[in-house]
C-alpha cells in the first residue's frame, strides 16, 4: 500500500509540480485520505488531487470475495480557476468522495455521478461531480501484475439540475451540452448550462 501511494504521489508531482498544501482526513473504519493542492500559476488554476483512494482496489459490492490485488484503482483530480471562490473548502468533500469505495463499496468510473449532499465549497452551486475520462492531465500509473493501473479521474462539478438531466440523458449528452454552450467547467462561479 505504501509503495503504491509513494508511486502515485510521484506521478502527481511529475504531472502537476510540487504541492503547496496538503490535508489529511480519516473516516471511521477507513484508511487515511489526503488531498494535495497544486497551483498552476501560468494557467491561473488550482488543482486538488486525492491520495489514498488507490491504496486498495475498488471492489464490486455484490462480489462474495474482494481480491486484495485485482480491481480498478483510482485517484480524483479537480481543477478550478484560482482566486474566484473559497475552493480550498473542497478538501473534505473530495476526501469523502475518495473514501466512498471503502465506505459504500462504490466503484468510481468515468460517467459516474458522485454527490456529497452539500456545496463543494462555500457558496458553490455544485453538490455533485461528473467523473470524466482519465489520461489527459495525469497519465495512468502502471503497477506490477496482477494489480491494475491507477487512473487519475478528472471531476467536473455539476449543479443539481445538471445532475438530474444527466441521470435522464446520460453523461455524454451532458458533456455535449456543456461543449455546445462553451461552458467553462473550471469556473467555480459558473452558471448552470441551459438544459432546454
Short mmCIF file of C-alpha atoms in Angstrom, two decimals:
data_model
loop_
_atom_site.label_atom_id
_atom_site.label_comp_id
_atom_site.label_asym_id
_atom_site.label_seq_id
_atom_site.Cartn_x
_atom_site.Cartn_y
_atom_site.Cartn_z
CA UNK A 1 0.00 0.00 0.00
CA UNK A 2 2.72 2.49 0.98
CA UNK A 3 4.67 1.70 -2.19
CA UNK A 4 1.59 2.28 -4.33
CA UNK A 5 0.86 5.62 -2.69
CA UNK A 6 4.50 6.74 -2.97
CA UNK A 7 4.39 5.98 -6.71
CA UNK A 8 1.05 7.77 -7.05
CA UNK A 9 2.39 10.88 -5.34
CA UNK A 10 5.49 10.80 -7.56
CA UNK A 11 3.26 10.63 -10.66
CA UNK A 12 1.17 13.57 -9.43
CA UNK A 13 4.30 15.62 -8.76
CA UNK A 14 5.75 14.85 -12.19
CA UNK A 15 2.50 15.92 -13.89
CA UNK A 16 1.41 18.85 -11.70
CA UNK A 17 4.56 20.10 -9.93
CA UNK A 18 5.12 20.42 -6.20
CA UNK A 19 2.02 20.61 -4.00
CA UNK A 20 1.82 23.81 -1.97
CA UNK A 21 -0.57 22.37 0.62
CA UNK A 22 -1.97 19.03 1.78
CA UNK A 23 -4.61 17.93 4.23
CA UNK A 24 -5.49 14.51 5.63
CA UNK A 25 -8.92 13.20 6.57
CA UNK A 26 -9.68 9.88 8.27
CA UNK A 27 -13.16 8.44 8.45
CA UNK A 28 -14.13 5.74 10.92
CA UNK A 29 -13.19 2.35 9.52
CA UNK A 30 -11.25 3.70 6.53
CA UNK A 31 -7.66 4.40 5.62
CA UNK A 32 -6.45 7.98 5.63
CA UNK A 33 -7.21 10.06 2.55
CA UNK A 34 -5.01 13.04 1.73
CA UNK A 35 -5.84 15.89 -0.63
CA UNK A 36 -2.93 17.71 -2.26
CA UNK A 37 -3.22 21.21 -3.72
CA UNK A 38 -1.21 22.20 -6.78
CA UNK A 39 -1.10 25.72 -8.22
CA UNK A 40 -0.70 26.26 -11.95
CA UNK A 41 0.36 29.90 -11.94
CA UNK A 42 0.65 30.04 -15.73
CA UNK A 43 -2.94 28.94 -16.29
CA UNK A 44 -4.38 30.59 -13.18
CA UNK A 45 -5.65 27.22 -11.97
CA UNK A 46 -5.59 25.35 -8.70
CA UNK A 47 -5.79 21.58 -8.81
CA UNK A 48 -6.79 19.28 -5.97
CA UNK A 49 -5.78 15.62 -6.12
CA UNK A 50 -6.65 12.83 -3.71
CA UNK A 51 -4.01 10.47 -2.38
CA UNK A 52 -5.07 7.25 -0.67
CA UNK A 53 -8.06 6.08 -2.70
CA UNK A 54 -5.77 3.91 -4.83
CA UNK A 55 -4.20 2.10 -1.86
CA UNK A 56 -6.67 -0.74 -2.38
CA UNK A 57 -8.58 -1.85 -5.46
CA UNK A 58 -12.25 -0.92 -5.72
CA UNK A 59 -14.43 -4.00 -5.36
CA UNK A 60 -17.87 -4.83 -6.69
CA UNK A 61 -20.13 -4.64 -3.62
CA UNK A 62 -22.03 -7.73 -4.82
CA UNK A 63 -18.88 -9.86 -5.04
CA UNK A 64 -18.58 -12.62 -2.44
CA UNK A 65 -14.83 -12.06 -2.10
CA UNK A 66 -12.82 -8.86 -2.51
CA UNK A 67 -9.48 -9.61 -4.16
CA UNK A 68 -6.77 -7.56 -2.38
CA UNK A 69 -4.80 -7.13 -5.63
CA UNK A 70 -7.16 -7.18 -8.61
CA UNK A 71 -9.67 -4.47 -9.37
CA UNK A 72 -9.67 -0.89 -10.59
CA UNK A 73 -7.67 1.74 -8.71
CA UNK A 74 -8.11 5.49 -8.99
CA UNK A 75 -7.46 8.92 -7.56
CA UNK A 76 -9.60 12.03 -8.13
CA UNK A 77 -8.45 15.35 -9.63
CA UNK A 78 -10.42 18.61 -9.56
CA UNK A 79 -9.25 21.72 -11.46
CA UNK A 80 -10.74 25.18 -10.83
CA UNK A 81 -9.82 28.78 -11.59
CA UNK A 82 -7.84 30.26 -8.72
CA UNK A 83 -8.99 33.21 -6.64
CA UNK A 84 -12.66 33.28 -7.68
CA UNK A 85 -14.10 31.38 -4.68
CA UNK A 86 -13.00 29.75 -1.43
CA UNK A 87 -12.37 26.44 -3.17
CA UNK A 88 -9.93 25.20 -0.51
CA UNK A 89 -13.01 24.13 1.45
CA UNK A 90 -13.41 21.35 -1.17
CA UNK A 91 -10.79 19.29 0.66
CA UNK A 92 -13.26 17.46 2.93
CA UNK A 93 -15.88 16.78 0.20
CA UNK A 94 -13.10 15.41 -2.03
CA UNK A 95 -11.89 13.15 0.76
CA UNK A 96 -15.47 11.94 1.27
CA UNK A 97 -15.73 11.06 -2.43
CA UNK A 98 -12.34 9.33 -2.36
CA UNK A 99 -13.40 7.26 0.67
CA UNK A 100 -16.69 6.16 -0.96
CA UNK A 101 -15.21 2.90 -2.40
CA UNK A 102 -14.16 1.86 1.13
CA UNK A 103 -17.26 3.15 2.90
CA UNK A 104 -20.03 2.36 0.42
CA UNK A 105 -18.45 -0.23 -1.87
CA UNK A 106 -18.78 2.13 -4.84
CA UNK A 107 -16.68 1.52 -7.95
CA UNK A 108 -15.85 5.00 -9.27
CA UNK A 109 -15.57 5.05 -13.07
CA UNK A 110 -15.90 7.55 -15.93
CA UNK A 111 -19.51 8.61 -16.50
CA UNK A 112 -20.47 8.17 -12.85
CA UNK A 113 -22.08 10.88 -10.74
CA UNK A 114 -20.88 11.39 -7.18
CA UNK A 115 -22.89 13.54 -4.76
CA UNK A 116 -21.74 14.93 -1.41
CA UNK A 117 -25.16 16.37 -0.48
CA UNK A 118 -23.78 19.83 0.29
CA UNK A 119 -22.00 22.59 -1.67
CA UNK A 120 -18.49 21.57 -2.70
CA UNK A 121 -17.23 24.89 -1.24
CA UNK A 122 -18.99 27.89 0.40
CA UNK A 123 -21.49 29.46 -1.98
CA UNK A 124 -20.97 26.81 -4.66
CA UNK A 125 -23.90 25.89 -6.89
CA UNK A 126 -22.46 22.36 -7.10
CA UNK A 127 -23.16 19.44 -4.76
CA UNK A 128 -22.07 16.69 -7.15
CA UNK A 129 -19.48 15.90 -9.78
CA UNK A 130 -19.34 14.01 -13.05
CA UNK A 131 -16.39 11.64 -13.31
CA UNK A 132 -14.65 12.28 -16.65
CA UNK A 133 -12.30 10.14 -18.74
CA UNK A 134 -8.71 9.90 -17.43
CA UNK A 135 -5.43 10.31 -19.27
CA UNK A 136 -5.45 13.96 -20.32
CA UNK A 137 -3.83 15.65 -17.35
CA UNK A 138 -2.15 12.82 -15.43
CA UNK A 139 -1.28 9.59 -17.22
CA UNK A 140 -2.29 6.23 -15.77
CA UNK A 141 0.26 4.71 -13.41
CA UNK A 142 1.15 1.11 -14.25
CA UNK A 143 1.62 -1.18 -11.26
CA UNK A 144 3.18 -4.64 -11.06
CA UNK A 145 0.94 -7.56 -12.03
CA UNK A 146 -1.66 -8.59 -11.01
CA UNK A 147 -2.51 -5.04 -9.87
CA UNK A 148 -4.39 -2.83 -12.32
CA UNK A 149 -3.10 0.66 -13.21
CA UNK A 150 -4.04 3.69 -11.11
CA UNK A 151 -6.26 6.01 -13.15
CA UNK A 152 -6.43 9.73 -12.34
CA UNK A 153 -10.08 10.66 -12.83
CA UNK A 154 -10.97 14.32 -13.52
CA UNK A 155 -14.05 15.62 -11.71
CA UNK A 156 -16.46 18.09 -13.35
CA UNK A 157 -18.72 19.95 -10.87
CA UNK A 158 -22.45 19.71 -11.63
CA UNK A 159 -25.44 21.71 -10.42
CA UNK A 160 -28.41 19.71 -9.11
CA UNK A 161 -30.34 20.40 -12.36
CA UNK A 162 -27.39 19.22 -14.47
CA UNK A 163 -27.08 16.08 -12.34
CA UNK A 164 -30.81 15.35 -12.77
CA UNK A 165 -30.59 15.96 -16.53
CA UNK A 166 -27.55 13.65 -16.72
CA UNK A 167 -29.49 10.85 -14.98
CA UNK A 168 -32.10 11.00 -17.75
CA UNK A 169 -29.93 11.70 -20.81
CA UNK A 170 -26.52 10.29 -19.82
CA UNK A 171 -23.04 11.67 -19.22
CA UNK A 172 -22.12 12.02 -22.90
CA UNK A 173 -25.21 14.14 -23.59
CA UNK A 174 -24.43 16.47 -20.68
CA UNK A 175 -20.81 16.85 -21.79
CA UNK A 176 -22.02 17.62 -25.33
CA UNK A 177 -24.37 20.26 -23.89
CA UNK A 178 -21.51 21.86 -21.98
CA UNK A 179 -19.35 21.84 -25.12
CA UNK A 180 -22.09 23.31 -27.33
CA UNK A 181 -22.64 26.19 -24.90
CA UNK A 182 -18.92 26.83 -24.33
CA UNK A 183 -19.26 26.16 -20.58
CA UNK A 184 -16.12 26.91 -18.56
CA UNK A 185 -16.17 23.87 -16.28
CA UNK A 186 -13.23 25.24 -14.29
CA UNK A 187 -15.10 28.39 -13.26
CA UNK A 188 -16.12 27.89 -9.61
CA UNK A 189 -18.81 30.57 -10.05
CA UNK A 190 -20.22 29.39 -13.37
CA UNK A 191 -23.92 29.41 -14.04
CA UNK A 192 -25.81 26.21 -14.93
CA UNK A 193 -25.85 25.33 -18.61
CA UNK A 194 -29.14 25.76 -20.46
CA UNK A 195 -30.97 22.43 -20.46
CA UNK A 196 -33.97 23.41 -22.63
#
